[in-house]
Amino acid sequence: MDERRTGVVAGLSAYLLWGLFPLYFPLLEPAGGLEIVAH
């Protein structure tokens, strides 16, 4: 049962992250690509 719970939590976390990425990437727009890679 513990492995199943871990799998469900991992799946929900991945789904949530993929949903939030479109909100996060525009925040990085003012910084250049080189600046992002350098940090």
PDB file of N, CA and C in Angstrom:
ATOM      1  N   MET A   1       0.822  -1.196   0.000  1.00  0.00           N
ATOM      2  CA  MET A   1       0.000   0.000   0.000  1.00  0.00           C
ATOM      3  C   MET A   1       0.867   1.260   0.000  1.00  0.00           C
ATOM      4  N   ASP A   2       2.026   1.183   0.637  1.00  0.00           N
ATOM      5  CA  ASP A   2       2.905   2.346   0.713  1.00  0.00           C
ATOM      6  C   ASP A   2       3.444   2.722  -0.670  1.00  0.00           C
ATOM      7  N   GLU A   3       3.778   1.717  -1.490  1.00  0.00           N
ATOM      8  CA  GLU A   3       4.268   1.995  -2.847  1.00  0.00           C
ATOM      9  C   GLU A   3       3.177   2.640  -3.692  1.00  0.00           C
ATOM     10  N   ARG A   4       1.968   2.197  -3.503  1.00  0.00           N
ATOM     11  CA  ARG A   4       0.855   2.762  -4.266  1.00  0.00           C
ATOM     12  C   ARG A   4       0.652   4.232  -3.906  1.00  0.00           C
ATOM     13  N   ARG A   5       0.713   4.541  -2.627  1.00  0.00           N
ATOM     14  CA  ARG A   5       0.547   5.924  -2.179  1.00  0.00           C
ATOM     15  C   ARG A   5       1.671   6.795  -2.733  1.00  0.00           C
ATOM     16  N   THR A   6       2.891   6.268  -2.721  1.00  0.00           N
ATOM     17  CA  THR A   6       4.029   7.009  -3.268  1.00  0.00           C
ATOM     18  C   THR A   6       3.823   7.288  -4.753  1.00  0.00           C
ATOM     19  N   GLY A   7       3.321   6.312  -5.478  1.00  0.00           N
ATOM     20  CA  GLY A   7       3.061   6.493  -6.900  1.00  0.00           C
ATOM     21  C   GLY A   7       1.987   7.528  -7.173  1.00  0.00           C
ATOM     22  N   VAL A   8       0.939   7.505  -6.376  1.00  0.00           N
ATOM     23  CA  VAL A   8      -0.145   8.477  -6.551  1.00  0.00           C
ATOM     24  C   VAL A   8       0.350   9.885  -6.252  1.00  0.00           C
ATOM     25  N   VAL A   9       1.127  10.030  -5.180  1.00  0.00           N
ATOM     26  CA  VAL A   9       1.660  11.351  -4.832  1.00  0.00           C
ATOM     27  C   VAL A   9       2.605  11.841  -5.921  1.00  0.00           C
ATOM     28  N   ALA A  10       3.452  10.962  -6.444  1.00  0.00           N
ATOM     29  CA  ALA A  10       4.368  11.354  -7.518  1.00  0.00           C
ATOM     30  C   ALA A  10       3.594  11.762  -8.769  1.00  0.00           C
ATOM     31  N   GLY A  11       2.558  11.024  -9.112  1.00  0.00           N
ATOM     32  CA  GLY A  11       1.751  11.359 -10.282  1.00  0.00           C
ATOM     33  C   GLY A  11       1.028  12.686 -10.133  1.00  0.00           C
ATOM     34  N   LEU A  12       0.448  12.923  -8.982  1.00  0.00           N
ATOM     35  CA  LEU A  12      -0.250  14.193  -8.748  1.00  0.00           C
ATOM     36  C   LEU A  12       0.723  15.369  -8.722  1.00  0.00           C
ATOM     37  N   SER A  13       1.903  15.146  -8.167  1.00  0.00           N
ATOM     38  CA  SER A  13       2.914  16.208  -8.144  1.00  0.00           C
ATOM     39  C   SER A  13       3.359  16.565  -9.555  1.00  0.00           C
ATOM     40  N   ALA A  14       3.585  15.557 -10.382  1.00  0.00           N
ATOM     41  CA  ALA A  14       3.991  15.811 -11.762  1.00  0.00           C
ATOM     42  C   ALA A  14       2.889  16.554 -12.518  1.00  0.00           C
ATOM     43  N   TYR A  15       1.646  16.149 -12.324  1.00  0.00           N
ATOM     44  CA  TYR A  15       0.516  16.807 -12.980  1.00  0.00           C
ATOM     45  C   TYR A  15       0.426  18.272 -12.556  1.00  0.00           C
ATOM     46  N   LEU A  16       0.634  18.535 -11.271  1.00  0.00           N
ATOM     47  CA  LEU A  16       0.577  19.898 -10.750  1.00  0.00           C
ATOM     48  C   LEU A  16       1.722  20.741 -11.304  1.00  0.00           C
ATOM     49  N   LEU A  17       2.930  20.175 -11.351  1.00  0.00           N
ATOM     50  CA  LEU A  17       4.072  20.924 -11.881  1.00  0.00           C
ATOM     51  C   LEU A  17       3.879  21.274 -13.354  1.00  0.00           C
ATOM     52  N   TRP A  18       3.390  20.317 -14.147  1.00  0.00           N
ATOM     53  CA  TRP A  18       3.165  20.598 -15.566  1.00  0.00           C
ATOM     54  C   TRP A  18       2.103  21.674 -15.742  1.00  0.00           C
ATOM     55  N   GLY A  19       1.175  21.763 -14.804  1.00  0.00           N
ATOM     56  CA  GLY A  19       0.152  22.800 -14.867  1.00  0.00           C
ATOM     57  C   GLY A  19       0.677  24.171 -14.470  1.00  0.00           C
ATOM     58  N   LEU A  20       1.688  24.202 -13.594  1.00  0.00           N
ATOM     59  CA  LEU A  20       2.219  25.475 -13.115  1.00  0.00           C
ATOM     60  C   LEU A  20       3.348  26.027 -13.975  1.00  0.00           C
ATOM     61  N   PHE A  21       4.007  25.189 -14.759  1.00  0.00           N
ATOM     62  CA  PHE A  21       5.118  25.662 -15.594  1.00  0.00           C
ATOM     63  C   PHE A  21       4.723  26.812 -16.512  1.00  0.00           C
ATOM     64  N   PRO A  22       3.565  26.795 -17.162  1.00  0.00           N
ATOM     65  CA  PRO A  22       3.207  27.938 -18.020  1.00  0.00           C
ATOM     66  C   PRO A  22       3.067  29.250 -17.252  1.00  0.00           C
ATOM     67  N   LEU A  23       2.810  29.190 -15.966  1.00  0.00           N
ATOM     68  CA  LEU A  23       2.736  30.404 -15.157  1.00  0.00           C
ATOM     69  C   LEU A  23       4.125  30.872 -14.723  1.00  0.00           C
ATOM     70  N   TYR A  24       5.060  29.952 -14.607  1.00  0.00           N
ATOM     71  CA  TYR A  24       6.397  30.260 -14.095  1.00  0.00           C
ATOM     72  C   TYR A  24       7.313  30.837 -15.175  1.00  0.00           C
ATOM     73  N   PHE A  25       7.281  30.281 -16.360  1.00  0.00           N
ATOM     74  CA  PHE A  25       8.226  30.686 -17.401  1.00  0.00           C
ATOM     75  C   PHE A  25       8.108  32.151 -17.812  1.00  0.00           C
ATOM     76  N   PRO A  26       6.934  32.757 -17.893  1.00  0.00           N
ATOM     77  CA  PRO A  26       6.886  34.195 -18.209  1.00  0.00           C
ATOM     78  C   PRO A  26       7.580  35.070 -17.160  1.00  0.00           C
ATOM     79  N   LEU A  27       7.681  34.596 -15.940  1.00  0.00           N
ATOM     80  CA  LEU A  27       8.381  35.361 -14.903  1.00  0.00           C
ATOM     81  C   LEU A  27       9.883  35.447 -15.180  1.00  0.00           C
ATOM     82  N   LEU A  28      10.408  34.510 -15.957  1.00  0.00           N
ATOM     83  CA  LEU A  28      11.833  34.494 -16.284  1.00  0.00           C
ATOM     84  C   LEU A  28      12.165  35.354 -17.497  1.00  0.00           C
ATOM     85  N   GLU A  29      11.170  35.876 -18.168  1.00  0.00           N
ATOM     86  CA  GLU A  29      11.375  36.619 -19.408  1.00  0.00           C
ATOM     87  C   GLU A  29      12.312  37.820 -19.260  1.00  0.00           C
ATOM     88  N   PRO A  30      12.249  38.616 -18.181  1.00  0.00           N
ATOM     89  CA  PRO A  30      13.167  39.760 -18.078  1.00  0.00           C
ATOM     90  C   PRO A  30      14.643  39.360 -18.023  1.00  0.00           C
ATOM     91  N   ALA A  31      14.934  38.176 -17.548  1.00  0.00           N
ATOM     92  CA  ALA A  31      16.319  37.714 -17.489  1.00  0.00           C
ATOM     93  C   ALA A  31      16.682  37.050 -18.814  1.00  0.00           C
ATOM     94  N   GLY A  32      17.894  37.246 -19.246  1.00  0.00           N
ATOM     95  CA  GLY A  32      18.348  36.617 -20.480  1.00  0.00           C
ATOM     96  C   GLY A  32      18.686  35.149 -20.257  1.00  0.00           C
ATOM     97  N   GLY A  33      18.789  34.430 -21.332  1.00  0.00           N
ATOM     98  CA  GLY A  33      19.102  33.009 -21.258  1.00  0.00           C
ATOM     99  C   GLY A  33      20.446  32.732 -20.600  1.00  0.00           C
ATOM    100  N   LEU A  34      21.443  33.543 -20.929  1.00  0.00           N
ATOM    101  CA  LEU A  34      22.773  33.364 -20.345  1.00  0.00           C
ATOM    102  C   LEU A  34      22.739  33.593 -18.832  1.00  0.00           C
ATOM    103  N   GLU A  35      21.982  34.570 -18.400  1.00  0.00           N
ATOM    104  CA  GLU A  35      21.876  34.845 -16.963  1.00  0.00           C
ATOM    105  C   GLU A  35      21.219  33.683 -16.221  1.00  0.00           C
ATOM    106  N   ILE A  36      20.226  33.081 -16.821  1.00  0.00           N
ATOM    107  CA  ILE A  36      19.547  31.945 -16.195  1.00  0.00           C
ATOM    108  C   ILE A  36      20.485  30.753 -16.104  1.00  0.00           C
ATOM    109  N   VAL A  37      21.220  30.483 -17.171  1.00  0.00           N
ATOM    110  CA  VAL A  37      22.147  29.352 -17.177  1.00  0.00           C
ATOM    111  C   VAL A  37      23.296  29.592 -16.203  1.00  0.00           C
ATOM    112  N   ALA A  38      23.736  30.836 -16.066  1.00  0.00           N
ATOM    113  CA  ALA A  38      24.865  31.154 -15.189  1.00  0.00           C
ATOM    114  C   ALA A  38      24.530  30.933 -13.715  1.00  0.00           C
ATOM    115  N   HIS A  39      23.264  31.024 -13.371  1.00  0.00           N
ATOM    116  CA  HIS A  39      22.902  30.834 -11.972  1.00  0.00           C
ATOM    117  C   HIS A  39      22.576  29.395 -11.726  1.00  0.00           C
TER     118      HIS A  39
END
